[in-house]
Amino acid sequence: AIDGVMSNPQRPFVAIVGGSKVSTKITIIEKLMEKCDKIIIGGGMTYTFAAAQGGKVGKSICEPDMFPVALEILKKAEEKGIKIVTSPDALIADDFSQDANTQEASASNIPDAWEGVDIASEGKKLFRDEILECKTILWNGPVGVFEVDQFGEGTKALSLAIAESAGFSIAGGGDTLAAIDKYQVADQIGYISTGGGAFLEFVEGKTLPAVAALLERA
């Protein structure tokens, strides 16, 4: 299933890459840029990209040492004609807890004492529209801190949009599986990989020992 998507996808092909840090997803993003028509970037990575472009991200997770990498990704995507999609707004919280006060704000203008914890209204609509346009969807990583219920509406909306899509969807990674389970959309996903790390390595183009052994016997 993964090999088919990566080698001969029906187009448009969108990849959704969530998670907290650019540093842990840079390899997969670079690989997907060779294959995809557009890439949706969510989760904590949003704020590194926003800050790299001069935005204010408050207390949000951010990797200043990855600013050059984020800017290079945007430059390469523009050169290749690949659309990079991030949420224009964020759900922000004054504390990392279920009882936190929340409000919506621009993802690039978050007050100093607040942090981004999820996409907000505009992001939900934008991500849904982008997904429904595509015939192939690859999903790895939530777009918010979905483990906390009030910070999970963005990931819920994302999962429902993927479930609604008529395209072929493939999903993998531990947090992704947890979200699929939480929002009960497993029967509406085309293929679910239970091998989190192996899923990422295979998408990145690395050789998996067991797969290599099987190919040798074929």
Tab-separated table of C-alpha atoms in Angstrom:
chain	number	residue	atom	x	y	z
A	1	ALA	CA	0.000	0.000	0.000
A	2	ILE	CA	2.744	2.460	0.938
A	3	ASP	CA	4.913	1.554	-2.032
A	4	GLY	CA	2.002	2.057	-4.396
A	5	VAL	CA	1.248	5.495	-2.978
A	6	MET	CA	4.890	6.596	-3.062
A	7	SER	CA	5.697	5.231	-6.526
A	8	ASN	CA	2.492	5.890	-8.479
A	9	PRO	CA	-0.046	7.998	-6.573
A	10	GLN	CA	-3.279	9.242	-8.057
A	11	ARG	CA	-3.090	13.007	-8.144
A	12	PRO	CA	-3.470	15.446	-6.556
A	13	PHE	CA	-1.436	13.846	-3.740
A	14	VAL	CA	-1.403	15.533	-0.322
A	15	ALA	CA	0.685	14.602	2.697
A	16	ILE	CA	-0.305	15.744	6.177
A	17	VAL	CA	2.682	15.929	8.495
A	18	GLY	CA	2.024	16.785	12.129
A	19	GLY	CA	4.058	16.538	15.294
A	20	SER	CA	5.922	18.870	17.551
A	21	LYS	CA	9.362	19.300	16.007
A	22	VAL	CA	10.717	20.044	12.544
A	23	SER	CA	13.961	18.300	13.532
A	24	THR	CA	12.220	14.922	13.806
A	25	LYS	CA	10.242	15.298	10.553
A	26	ILE	CA	12.701	17.035	8.233
A	27	THR	CA	13.703	13.839	6.403
A	28	ILE	CA	10.137	12.763	5.686
A	29	ILE	CA	9.165	16.275	4.585
A	30	GLU	CA	12.102	16.390	2.160
A	31	LYS	CA	11.176	12.959	0.770
A	32	LEU	CA	7.525	13.888	0.396
A	33	MET	CA	8.502	17.014	-1.506
A	34	GLU	CA	9.764	14.689	-4.243
A	35	LYS	CA	6.359	13.004	-4.513
A	36	CYS	CA	3.528	15.281	-3.369
A	37	ASP	CA	1.554	18.085	-4.932
A	38	LYS	CA	0.999	19.670	-1.551
A	39	ILE	CA	2.034	19.195	2.054
A	40	ILE	CA	-0.045	20.212	5.064
A	41	ILE	CA	2.175	20.994	8.043
A	42	GLY	CA	0.552	21.007	11.477
A	43	GLY	CA	1.270	20.519	15.146
A	44	GLY	CA	4.108	22.266	16.939
A	45	MET	CA	6.036	22.557	13.688
A	46	THR	CA	3.608	25.320	12.708
A	47	TYR	CA	5.223	27.729	15.142
A	48	THR	CA	8.781	27.094	13.982
A	49	PHE	CA	7.681	27.907	10.437
A	50	ALA	CA	5.755	30.989	11.624
A	51	ALA	CA	8.650	32.292	13.726
A	52	ALA	CA	11.171	31.614	10.946
A	53	GLN	CA	9.150	34.007	8.776
A	54	GLY	CA	9.140	36.714	11.453
A	55	GLY	CA	5.987	35.760	13.348
A	56	LYS	CA	5.418	35.995	17.106
A	57	VAL	CA	4.612	32.622	18.666
A	58	GLY	CA	4.521	33.364	22.418
A	59	LYS	CA	5.351	30.326	24.551
A	60	SER	CA	4.590	27.879	21.725
A	61	ILE	CA	7.017	25.061	21.039
A	62	CYS	CA	9.614	26.422	18.667
A	63	GLU	CA	13.055	25.421	17.349
A	64	PRO	CA	15.070	28.544	16.472
A	65	ASP	CA	17.982	26.403	15.297
A	66	MET	CA	15.664	24.979	12.623
A	67	PHE	CA	14.677	28.362	11.149
A	68	PRO	CA	17.136	28.008	8.218
A	69	VAL	CA	15.766	24.520	7.504
A	70	ALA	CA	12.151	25.746	7.585
A	71	LEU	CA	12.949	28.606	5.221
A	72	GLU	CA	14.824	26.247	2.900
A	73	ILE	CA	11.797	23.920	2.804
A	74	LEU	CA	9.565	26.838	1.809
A	75	LYS	CA	12.060	27.941	-0.851
A	76	LYS	CA	12.418	24.443	-2.336
A	77	ALA	CA	8.656	23.947	-2.347
A	78	GLU	CA	8.154	27.199	-4.252
A	79	GLU	CA	10.816	26.204	-6.770
A	80	LYS	CA	9.201	22.776	-7.281
A	81	GLY	CA	5.656	24.135	-7.446
A	82	ILE	CA	4.616	22.296	-4.288
A	83	LYS	CA	2.005	23.930	-2.102
A	84	ILE	CA	2.937	24.135	1.590
A	85	VAL	CA	-0.168	24.602	3.736
A	86	THR	CA	-0.117	25.744	7.366
A	87	SER	CA	-2.992	26.924	9.497
A	88	PRO	CA	-3.428	30.712	9.469
A	89	ASP	CA	-4.863	30.612	12.984
A	90	ALA	CA	-4.286	28.734	16.227
A	91	LEU	CA	-6.143	27.757	19.333
A	92	ILE	CA	-3.989	29.246	22.094
A	93	ALA	CA	-3.960	28.458	25.807
A	94	ASP	CA	-2.566	30.161	28.901
A	95	ASP	CA	-1.659	26.804	30.438
A	96	PHE	CA	-0.932	23.283	29.227
A	97	SER	CA	-3.927	21.677	30.937
A	98	GLN	CA	-7.546	20.688	30.486
A	99	ASP	CA	-8.576	23.660	32.646
A	100	ALA	CA	-6.657	26.269	30.663
A	101	ASN	CA	-8.247	29.402	29.269
A	102	THR	CA	-8.291	29.320	25.468
A	103	GLN	CA	-8.921	31.675	22.575
A	104	GLU	CA	-8.215	31.863	18.854
A	105	ALA	CA	-5.401	33.964	17.424
A	106	SER	CA	-3.287	34.371	14.323
A	107	ALA	CA	-0.680	31.582	14.241
A	108	SER	CA	1.978	34.240	13.654
A	109	ASN	CA	0.832	36.709	16.331
A	110	ILE	CA	0.471	34.837	19.611
A	111	PRO	CA	0.721	36.854	22.864
A	112	ASP	CA	3.841	36.302	24.977
A	113	ALA	CA	2.110	34.448	27.833
A	114	TRP	CA	0.137	32.098	25.562
A	115	GLU	CA	1.011	29.040	23.500
A	116	GLY	CA	-0.440	27.420	20.397
A	117	VAL	CA	-2.013	24.035	21.112
A	118	ASP	CA	-4.196	23.328	18.047
A	119	ILE	CA	-5.385	24.706	14.738
A	120	ALA	CA	-8.451	26.947	14.960
A	121	SER	CA	-11.532	27.731	12.852
A	122	GLU	CA	-9.820	28.930	9.666
A	123	GLY	CA	-7.271	26.107	9.781
A	124	LYS	CA	-9.964	23.449	10.101
A	125	LYS	CA	-11.782	24.772	7.023
A	126	LEU	CA	-8.576	25.235	5.020
A	127	PHE	CA	-7.250	21.744	5.788
A	128	ARG	CA	-10.612	20.151	4.968
A	129	ASP	CA	-10.847	21.960	1.621
A	130	GLU	CA	-7.284	20.975	0.683
A	131	ILE	CA	-7.872	17.318	1.619
A	132	LEU	CA	-11.166	16.971	-0.238
A	133	GLU	CA	-9.503	18.169	-3.463
A	134	CYS	CA	-7.052	15.251	-3.436
A	135	LYS	CA	-7.171	11.669	-4.703
A	136	THR	CA	-4.314	10.384	-2.506
A	137	ILE	CA	-3.787	11.313	1.149
A	138	LEU	CA	-0.911	10.326	3.408
A	139	TRP	CA	-1.297	11.213	7.088
A	140	ASN	CA	1.366	11.177	9.767
A	141	GLY	CA	0.942	13.120	12.970
A	142	PRO	CA	-1.775	15.107	14.778
A	143	VAL	CA	-2.206	18.858	14.261
A	144	GLY	CA	-2.716	19.683	17.944
A	145	VAL	CA	-2.315	18.299	21.446
A	146	PHE	CA	-5.272	15.982	20.919
A	147	GLU	CA	-4.565	14.003	24.109
A	148	VAL	CA	-6.124	16.969	25.965
A	149	ASP	CA	-9.757	16.983	24.881
A	150	GLN	CA	-10.156	20.737	24.504
A	151	PHE	CA	-6.998	20.867	22.383
A	152	GLY	CA	-8.142	18.046	20.096
A	153	GLU	CA	-10.841	19.596	17.924
A	154	GLY	CA	-8.415	20.331	15.082
A	155	THR	CA	-7.149	16.763	14.863
A	156	LYS	CA	-10.740	15.532	15.113
A	157	ALA	CA	-11.796	17.778	12.215
A	158	LEU	CA	-8.771	16.609	10.218
A	159	SER	CA	-9.562	12.934	10.791
A	160	LEU	CA	-13.199	13.454	9.793
A	161	ALA	CA	-12.134	15.251	6.603
A	162	ILE	CA	-9.859	12.349	5.663
A	163	ALA	CA	-12.685	9.925	6.418
A	164	GLU	CA	-15.041	11.998	4.237
A	165	SER	CA	-12.635	12.125	1.305
A	166	ALA	CA	-13.281	9.924	-1.722
A	167	GLY	CA	-9.519	9.616	-2.244
A	168	PHE	CA	-7.302	6.740	-1.096
A	169	SER	CA	-5.912	7.495	2.360
A	170	ILE	CA	-2.987	5.936	4.154
A	171	ALA	CA	-2.079	6.673	7.774
A	172	GLY	CA	0.687	5.640	10.127
A	173	GLY	CA	2.611	6.573	13.260
A	174	GLY	CA	1.751	5.989	16.904
A	175	ASP	CA	0.040	9.317	17.596
A	176	THR	CA	-1.849	9.076	14.314
A	177	LEU	CA	-3.180	5.649	15.266
A	178	ALA	CA	-4.240	6.972	18.669
A	179	ALA	CA	-6.150	9.794	16.983
A	180	ILE	CA	-7.805	7.400	14.517
A	181	ASP	CA	-8.895	5.255	17.450
A	182	LYS	CA	-10.101	8.230	19.510
A	183	TYR	CA	-12.226	9.659	16.711
A	184	GLN	CA	-13.385	6.239	15.435
A	185	VAL	CA	-12.556	6.659	11.741
A	186	ALA	CA	-10.500	3.482	11.201
A	187	ASP	CA	-13.038	1.899	8.848
A	188	GLN	CA	-12.917	4.997	6.625
A	189	ILE	CA	-9.133	5.057	6.169
A	190	GLY	CA	-7.805	3.199	3.117
A	191	TYR	CA	-4.772	1.675	4.827
A	192	ILE	CA	-3.484	1.970	8.388
A	193	SER	CA	0.116	1.079	9.176
A	194	THR	CA	0.641	-0.143	12.731
A	195	GLY	CA	4.438	0.076	12.385
A	196	GLY	CA	5.012	3.682	13.457
A	197	GLY	CA	8.778	4.035	13.055
A	198	ALA	CA	8.916	1.564	10.177
A	199	PHE	CA	6.152	3.483	8.392
A	200	LEU	CA	8.222	6.672	8.501
A	201	GLU	CA	11.407	4.907	7.429
A	202	PHE	CA	9.676	3.268	4.462
A	203	VAL	CA	8.136	6.575	3.360
A	204	GLU	CA	11.591	8.156	3.682
A	205	GLY	CA	12.877	5.546	1.221
A	206	LYS	CA	14.950	3.530	3.684
A	207	THR	CA	15.313	-0.243	3.281
A	208	LEU	CA	13.491	-2.333	5.861
A	209	PRO	CA	15.384	-5.573	6.585
A	210	ALA	CA	12.356	-7.863	6.474
A	211	VAL	CA	11.087	-6.296	3.230
A	212	ALA	CA	14.554	-6.629	1.677
A	213	ALA	CA	14.668	-10.323	2.607
A	214	LEU	CA	11.259	-10.926	1.045
A	215	LEU	CA	12.247	-9.134	-2.149
A	216	GLU	CA	15.368	-11.287	-2.402
A	217	ARG	CA	13.179	-14.409	-2.261
A	218	ALA	CA	10.659	-13.090	-4.795
